[in-house]
Amino acid sequence: MGKTFVLRTEATLASAFSTLRFGDDNTIVIPMAILQNLYRYKGVLEKQRLAAQFIEYIDSIPPKELLSRRGYKQKNGSYLRIVDNGEINEEINSLSNFSLLDKRVYQVCLDLKKLGAPNVILISKNPSIRLVADKLGIEAEMFKDEIFPSPKDQYKGFLEVSTSRTVLDKLYANGEISVREIYQHEFHEWRENEFVKISTESNQGIGRYSAGKIVPLKYSRKLPNGCKALNAEQTMLWECLLAPPEIAPLVVVKGAAGTGKTYCSIAMALEKLRNYSTDEVYDQIFVASPTVTVSNEEIGFLPGNIDEKVGPYLGGIMDNLKQIFKRKSPEEDNAALKDRAMELFQRGFIEIQPIGFLRGRTIPKTVFIIDETQNIRPCDIKDIVTRAAEGSKFIFLGDPTQINNPELNSRYNGLVYLSEKMKGNALCWQVTLSSEKSIRGALAQVALDIL
């Protein structure tokens, strides 16, 4: 027997075409009050677009079918209904601190049960809504917001699996294995370029999902001079960074402070920089910080040229450059290291690029490192990515838990939005770095764990 799912506003806007995501043998009910609310929805821009898309979908369906007892049969076989509530009963009316909208949704659920609809389930992320539903005798469940998921549901870019030594050996001997050879993951929703951390009884290996198979890593065998991978996730990061721009033009890296996101990105960029290294792939390096992107007015009032205006916000880039040079020339003092780093800016190898000034630009053959992406608004991400031209690699770095912009949070931010929207796209490679191995000191690791 199928189920009857009743969706509130946030569940309806959890993803594009959300009503197709509840199985092919169920009925999805949108209360009339919720539909009216969607017409005047004024939430975040990304959800406004989904609301407009859903209204357009509803407008394309014959009203008689939507309002019928059976509903409109969607392309996946499920049925979609619009249901108005009857008179709100006394128990629901007496609920304090609940809006008329909430009460009307509750009444729709009770009316459906009374009319014999099978397994009526209210879908809501609000715990108070679910608790009161239980009190009213209505089954309620949470849902996964596929646009702005909770931290535990956010895409990591890799999967950890266990298998036999024979299967791992086959991966390296044949250059591929079938996903069917991975234990207990036959129902996993594989994403293009998803990494696979493979453990056997005696050792570990790393593969990548590509075109229906798992293949070995290819590009991370030779790291820039003095660099090494501290753990499996950093090996995946190097694979993302070193893959040619025509293969991996977009890289999304999530990880806590000190996990090597910026360091590895800068090291790769220098290794591949024209007129600076022997492996010439890119003409220039752009670095950006969202600290100065919230509004153009903030940067406009600062004195000096662009470098002088935004330079103070990019001290982390300078720190990483000095560390890279220190590995190659351990005898040099801090002043000499700083001079070498500054020379890269003076000669135009590295350019500071305020994100607020990107509109209209076309950026070819460039490594563009966007740091602290979690402090960029989701609606600004498209303007950045669409600047990419042939031969460029755009690298978005950040930690979804370290939010400094009061408009954003660990779910609603540019880093999570980009990651979730682009996961599975062949041009996008992603990884989430572990905080177990930090390039910073013991105190930084303790602070990450405790604070």
XYZ file of C-alpha atoms in Angstrom:
451
model
C 0.000 0.000 0.000
C 1.281 3.452 -0.916
C 1.747 6.421 1.377
C 0.280 9.910 1.395
C 2.880 12.614 1.965
C 1.684 16.081 2.978
C 4.277 18.771 2.214
C 4.730 22.114 3.917
C 6.532 25.033 2.242
C 10.092 24.092 3.178
C 9.614 20.491 2.023
C 8.088 21.611 -1.281
C 11.144 23.810 -1.871
C 13.693 21.235 -0.695
C 14.808 20.524 -4.259
C 13.864 21.055 -7.863
C 10.721 19.023 -8.699
C 10.476 17.877 -5.084
C 7.128 16.142 -5.648
C 8.883 13.572 -7.842
C 11.163 12.481 -4.986
C 8.711 10.503 -2.870
C 8.546 7.238 -4.769
C 6.490 6.140 -7.732
C 3.622 4.482 -5.858
C 2.707 7.257 -3.418
C 0.506 10.351 -3.362
C 1.930 13.796 -2.654
C -0.443 16.359 -1.221
C 0.131 20.111 -1.240
C -2.388 21.874 1.040
C -4.120 24.797 -0.674
C -2.802 27.106 2.062
C 0.777 26.077 1.208
C 0.182 26.667 -2.506
C -1.111 30.160 -1.716
C 1.989 30.762 0.389
C 4.256 29.722 -2.480
C 2.733 32.372 -4.735
C 3.966 35.081 -2.372
C 7.118 33.353 -1.119
C 9.799 35.927 -0.184
C 12.571 33.736 1.225
C 16.132 33.426 -0.069
C 16.672 33.941 -3.787
C 17.469 30.288 -4.565
C 14.226 29.170 -2.936
C 12.292 31.922 -4.705
C 13.424 30.378 -7.983
C 12.234 26.955 -6.868
C 8.896 28.442 -5.799
C 8.483 30.058 -9.227
C 9.439 26.771 -10.895
C 6.893 24.865 -8.821
C 4.120 27.374 -9.568
C 4.901 27.058 -13.272
C 4.655 23.265 -12.927
C 1.287 23.531 -11.179
C 0.015 25.911 -13.868
C 0.847 23.313 -16.536
C -1.481 20.700 -14.956
C -5.246 20.611 -15.581
C -6.900 21.962 -12.381
C -9.589 19.275 -12.389
C -6.928 16.559 -12.115
C -5.037 18.337 -9.335
C -8.211 18.817 -7.296
C -9.608 15.340 -7.919
C -9.711 12.593 -5.280
C -7.040 10.640 -7.165
C -4.882 13.538 -8.287
C -2.638 14.161 -11.261
C -0.376 11.302 -12.333
C 3.210 12.587 -12.524
C 5.825 11.290 -14.937
C 7.316 8.941 -12.302
C 3.927 7.310 -11.611
C 3.165 9.063 -8.322
C 0.094 11.244 -7.878
C 0.017 14.940 -6.990
C -2.990 16.533 -5.299
C -3.929 20.012 -4.119
C -6.219 19.684 -1.090
C -8.043 22.379 0.857
C -8.910 21.841 4.491
C -12.367 21.600 5.981
C -13.428 23.543 9.038
C -10.572 23.649 11.564
C -11.553 21.582 14.597
C -11.524 22.816 18.154
C -8.357 20.949 19.213
C -6.321 22.414 16.374
C -7.847 25.865 16.841
C -6.789 25.859 20.484
C -3.086 25.426 19.611
C -1.163 28.454 20.827
C 1.892 29.891 19.059
C 0.913 28.301 15.749
C -0.076 30.251 12.666
C -3.311 29.819 10.764
C -1.218 28.278 7.973
C 0.076 25.570 10.316
C -3.417 24.857 11.603
C -4.804 24.519 8.092
C -2.048 22.013 7.233
C -2.862 19.950 10.323
C -6.520 19.958 9.370
C -5.711 18.717 5.860
C -3.846 15.761 7.400
C -6.764 14.866 9.682
C -9.280 15.257 6.838
C -7.222 12.926 4.629
C -7.103 10.303 7.388
C -10.849 10.605 7.931
C -11.466 10.063 4.216
C -9.356 6.900 4.237
C -6.158 8.110 2.559
C -3.432 5.508 3.197
C -0.569 6.204 5.632
C -0.826 9.996 5.908
C 2.599 11.459 6.747
C 3.328 15.156 7.334
C 6.775 16.175 6.046
C 8.445 18.989 8.004
C 11.901 19.954 9.290
C 10.381 21.920 12.182
C 10.552 19.768 15.353
C 7.696 21.635 17.049
C 5.461 20.960 14.034
C 6.322 17.260 14.193
C 5.787 17.042 17.979
C 2.327 18.611 17.798
C 1.478 16.410 14.811
C 2.254 13.374 16.948
C 0.001 14.751 19.683
C -2.805 15.093 17.107
C -2.300 11.517 15.930
C -0.572 12.522 12.678
C 2.603 10.722 11.635
C 5.396 13.157 10.793
C 8.857 12.822 9.276
C 11.832 15.033 8.564
C 13.104 15.610 5.051
C 16.477 16.236 3.462
C 16.900 19.704 2.019
C 18.853 18.995 -1.161
C 19.636 22.674 -1.782
C 20.895 23.580 1.694
C 21.389 20.277 3.568
C 22.387 20.009 7.212
C 26.138 19.527 7.845
C 25.821 15.761 8.325
C 24.010 15.429 4.975
C 26.366 17.621 2.940
C 28.292 16.035 0.103
C 31.786 14.935 1.160
C 33.176 14.065 -2.248
C 34.248 10.581 -1.188
C 32.924 7.310 0.135
C 34.645 4.950 2.551
C 34.248 1.243 1.723
C 35.668 -2.135 2.674
C 36.550 -4.900 0.251
C 38.984 -7.733 -0.253
C 42.655 -7.430 -1.186
C 41.832 -9.237 -4.429
C 39.434 -6.487 -5.508
C 41.941 -3.737 -4.661
C 44.671 -5.553 -6.597
C 42.320 -5.839 -9.550
C 41.727 -2.079 -9.483
C 45.424 -1.391 -10.030
C 46.085 -4.333 -12.350
C 43.139 -3.767 -14.723
C 42.758 0.001 -14.283
C 39.146 -0.326 -13.184
C 36.647 -2.321 -11.154
C 32.877 -2.493 -11.218
C 30.888 -0.816 -8.444
C 29.217 -4.191 -7.956
C 32.506 -5.430 -6.494
C 32.226 -2.974 -3.592
C 30.613 -4.602 -0.571
C 27.205 -3.357 0.608
C 27.047 -0.341 -1.702
C 24.966 -1.687 -4.559
C 22.273 0.903 -3.769
C 24.632 3.844 -3.295
C 23.853 6.813 -5.544
C 27.240 7.155 -7.219
C 28.307 10.626 -8.335
C 30.704 11.308 -11.170
C 34.223 12.004 -9.784
C 33.286 10.747 -6.316
C 36.395 9.377 -4.622
C 36.421 5.956 -2.975
C 38.613 5.285 0.052
C 39.041 1.511 -0.050
C 40.098 -0.479 3.008
C 41.083 -4.151 2.981
C 42.239 -6.461 5.727
C 45.841 -5.288 5.348
C 46.054 -2.026 3.413
C 44.223 0.912 1.811
C 43.748 2.330 -1.654
C 41.950 5.223 -3.341
C 39.886 5.194 -6.494
C 37.511 7.540 -8.282
C 34.090 6.879 -9.762
C 34.095 7.662 -13.479
C 31.612 6.695 -16.196
C 30.101 3.856 -14.198
C 33.349 2.318 -12.927
C 35.942 2.902 -10.220
C 39.349 3.817 -11.613
C 42.745 4.434 -9.939
C 44.067 7.914 -9.277
C 46.152 9.275 -12.128
C 47.386 12.804 -11.491
C 48.563 12.780 -7.858
C 51.551 10.483 -8.412
C 53.969 13.402 -8.741
C 53.472 16.216 -6.234
C 55.055 19.679 -6.345
C 58.576 19.867 -4.911
C 58.602 19.467 -1.140
C 54.907 18.601 -0.856
C 53.363 15.409 0.422
C 49.916 14.082 1.249
C 49.358 13.759 4.995
C 46.302 11.502 4.664
C 43.983 9.899 2.121
C 41.832 13.019 1.784
C 44.852 15.160 0.905
C 45.773 12.601 -1.761
C 42.292 13.134 -3.212
C 42.856 16.889 -3.007
C 46.092 16.626 -4.998
C 44.268 14.556 -7.622
C 41.687 17.354 -7.964
C 44.313 20.085 -8.143
C 46.713 18.380 -10.531
C 44.085 17.144 -12.988
C 44.346 19.305 -16.163
C 41.922 22.229 -16.427
C 40.123 20.647 -19.372
C 39.410 17.615 -17.146
C 38.774 19.323 -13.795
C 38.076 23.035 -14.330
C 36.072 23.320 -11.095
C 37.343 22.114 -7.710
C 35.411 22.417 -4.439
C 37.333 21.753 -1.229
C 35.783 21.737 2.235
C 37.801 21.370 5.395
C 38.603 22.913 8.758
C 41.368 25.439 9.339
C 44.852 23.998 8.908
C 43.920 21.026 6.735
C 46.015 22.324 3.824
C 43.329 23.658 1.474
C 45.051 26.930 0.600
C 48.610 25.656 0.926
C 48.147 22.815 -1.547
C 46.237 25.024 -3.995
C 48.948 27.694 -4.039
C 51.709 25.067 -4.310
C 50.013 23.491 -7.320
C 49.448 26.857 -8.975
C 53.114 27.848 -8.666
C 54.201 24.460 -10.024
C 52.097 25.011 -13.172
C 52.708 28.753 -13.718
C 54.015 29.979 -17.070
C 57.382 31.792 -17.023
C 57.877 30.636 -13.442
C 58.079 26.849 -13.620
C 59.005 24.242 -16.180
C 55.483 22.747 -16.245
C 53.661 25.676 -17.851
C 49.877 25.286 -17.783
C 48.489 28.587 -16.468
C 49.348 32.204 -17.310
C 48.472 33.697 -13.935
C 47.081 33.103 -10.456
C 44.113 34.994 -9.054
C 43.379 34.895 -5.327
C 40.225 36.253 -3.745
C 38.631 36.663 -0.354
C 34.877 37.094 0.201
C 35.653 39.416 3.116
C 35.472 42.247 0.606
C 32.618 40.948 -1.532
C 29.602 41.583 0.675
C 29.242 45.012 -0.922
C 31.344 47.039 -3.287
C 30.897 50.056 -1.041
C 33.138 48.498 1.614
C 36.121 48.441 -0.703
C 35.361 51.765 -2.358
C 36.048 53.802 0.755
C 39.453 52.256 1.431
C 42.475 54.319 0.275
C 45.059 53.159 -2.252
C 45.053 50.878 -5.279
C 43.319 47.503 -5.463
C 46.255 45.542 -3.993
C 46.559 47.974 -1.082
C 42.827 47.856 -0.461
C 42.386 44.100 -0.315
C 45.905 42.970 0.607
C 45.243 42.997 4.364
C 42.442 40.479 3.859
C 44.743 37.948 2.209
C 47.433 37.491 4.816
C 46.778 33.755 4.673
C 47.994 33.682 1.065
C 51.258 35.351 2.086
C 51.710 32.917 4.968
C 51.293 29.966 2.628
C 53.684 31.394 0.052
C 56.351 31.839 2.715
C 55.827 28.245 3.895
C 56.207 26.944 0.347
C 59.444 28.879 -0.165
C 60.694 27.796 3.270
C 60.461 24.154 2.214
C 62.656 24.833 -0.805
C 65.051 27.239 0.949
C 65.064 26.454 4.703
C 68.101 28.731 5.229
C 66.230 31.917 4.285
C 64.910 34.209 7.036
C 61.384 35.620 7.238
C 62.281 38.905 5.508
C 63.778 37.103 2.520
C 60.780 34.787 2.284
C 58.410 37.755 2.366
C 60.378 39.487 -0.396
C 60.124 36.387 -2.592
C 56.377 36.223 -1.997
C 55.893 39.927 -2.729
C 57.850 39.556 -5.961
C 55.123 37.251 -7.287
C 52.595 40.049 -6.871
C 54.920 42.737 -8.218
C 55.698 40.733 -11.369
C 52.001 40.026 -11.934
C 52.197 36.264 -11.446
C 49.624 36.528 -8.650
C 46.805 39.052 -8.758
C 44.451 39.924 -5.927
C 40.945 39.838 -7.350
C 38.031 41.292 -5.346
C 34.990 39.180 -6.124
C 32.750 42.226 -6.222
C 34.592 43.454 -9.343
C 34.280 40.285 -11.452
C 31.182 41.126 -13.453
C 31.881 41.261 -17.172
C 35.313 39.634 -16.935
C 36.474 36.599 -18.913
C 39.305 34.701 -17.235
C 41.327 32.281 -19.420
C 44.330 30.080 -18.487
C 44.189 31.088 -14.834
C 44.233 29.342 -11.479
C 41.571 31.229 -9.547
C 41.655 30.424 -5.818
C 38.572 31.625 -3.974
C 39.196 31.285 -0.243
C 36.581 31.347 2.538
C 33.788 30.548 0.076
C 31.423 29.820 2.978
C 31.191 33.595 3.470
C 29.892 34.182 -0.067
C 26.155 34.343 -0.664
C 24.735 31.504 -2.795
C 23.276 34.010 -5.264
C 26.797 35.340 -5.993
C 28.358 31.957 -6.838
C 27.025 31.838 -10.399
C 28.600 35.228 -11.187
C 32.010 33.864 -10.187
C 31.950 30.462 -11.902
C 30.668 31.888 -15.170
C 33.829 34.024 -15.512
C 35.847 30.887 -16.343
C 37.230 30.613 -19.878
C 39.233 27.863 -21.600
C 42.283 26.639 -19.729
C 41.237 27.948 -16.297
C 40.818 26.084 -13.042
C 38.563 27.643 -10.398
C 39.242 26.354 -6.865
C 36.678 27.123 -4.169
C 37.895 26.584 -0.600
C 36.185 26.889 2.752
C 34.772 25.485 5.959
C 30.947 25.505 6.226
C 31.175 25.732 10.020
C 33.261 28.942 10.033
C 30.724 31.597 9.064
C 31.570 35.288 9.495
C 28.764 36.733 7.393
C 25.635 37.293 9.565
C 23.403 36.636 6.536
C 24.695 33.057 6.219
C 24.908 29.846 8.260
C 26.373 26.342 8.031
C 23.605 25.275 5.610
C 22.909 28.456 3.701
C 26.173 29.647 2.163
C 27.943 29.730 -1.190
C 30.270 26.806 -0.490
C 27.487 24.350 0.368
C 25.294 25.652 -2.446
C 28.041 25.187 -5.052
C 28.957 21.756 -3.699
C 25.394 20.426 -3.688
C 24.383 21.902 -7.038
C 27.526 20.691 -8.854
C 27.967 17.255 -7.263
C 27.995 14.581 -9.940
C 28.862 17.014 -12.731
C 31.764 15.654 -14.781
C 33.586 19.011 -14.724
C 33.464 19.337 -10.931
C 35.817 17.497 -8.562
C 35.237 17.674 -4.811
C 36.740 16.535 -1.546
C 36.240 17.195 2.157
C 39.476 17.196 4.135
C 39.897 15.518 7.499
C 40.955 17.633 10.494
C 42.915 14.678 11.904
C 46.074 15.810 10.114
C 46.661 19.538 10.390
C 49.613 21.459 8.995
C 49.258 23.791 11.975
C 50.429 23.160 15.515
C 48.957 21.071 18.318
C 47.083 24.072 19.760
C 45.260 24.641 16.459
C 44.168 20.999 16.443
C 42.926 21.197 20.035
C 41.011 24.389 19.232
C 39.362 22.708 16.250
C 38.246 19.806 18.397
C 37.096 21.767 21.454
C 35.962 25.180 20.209
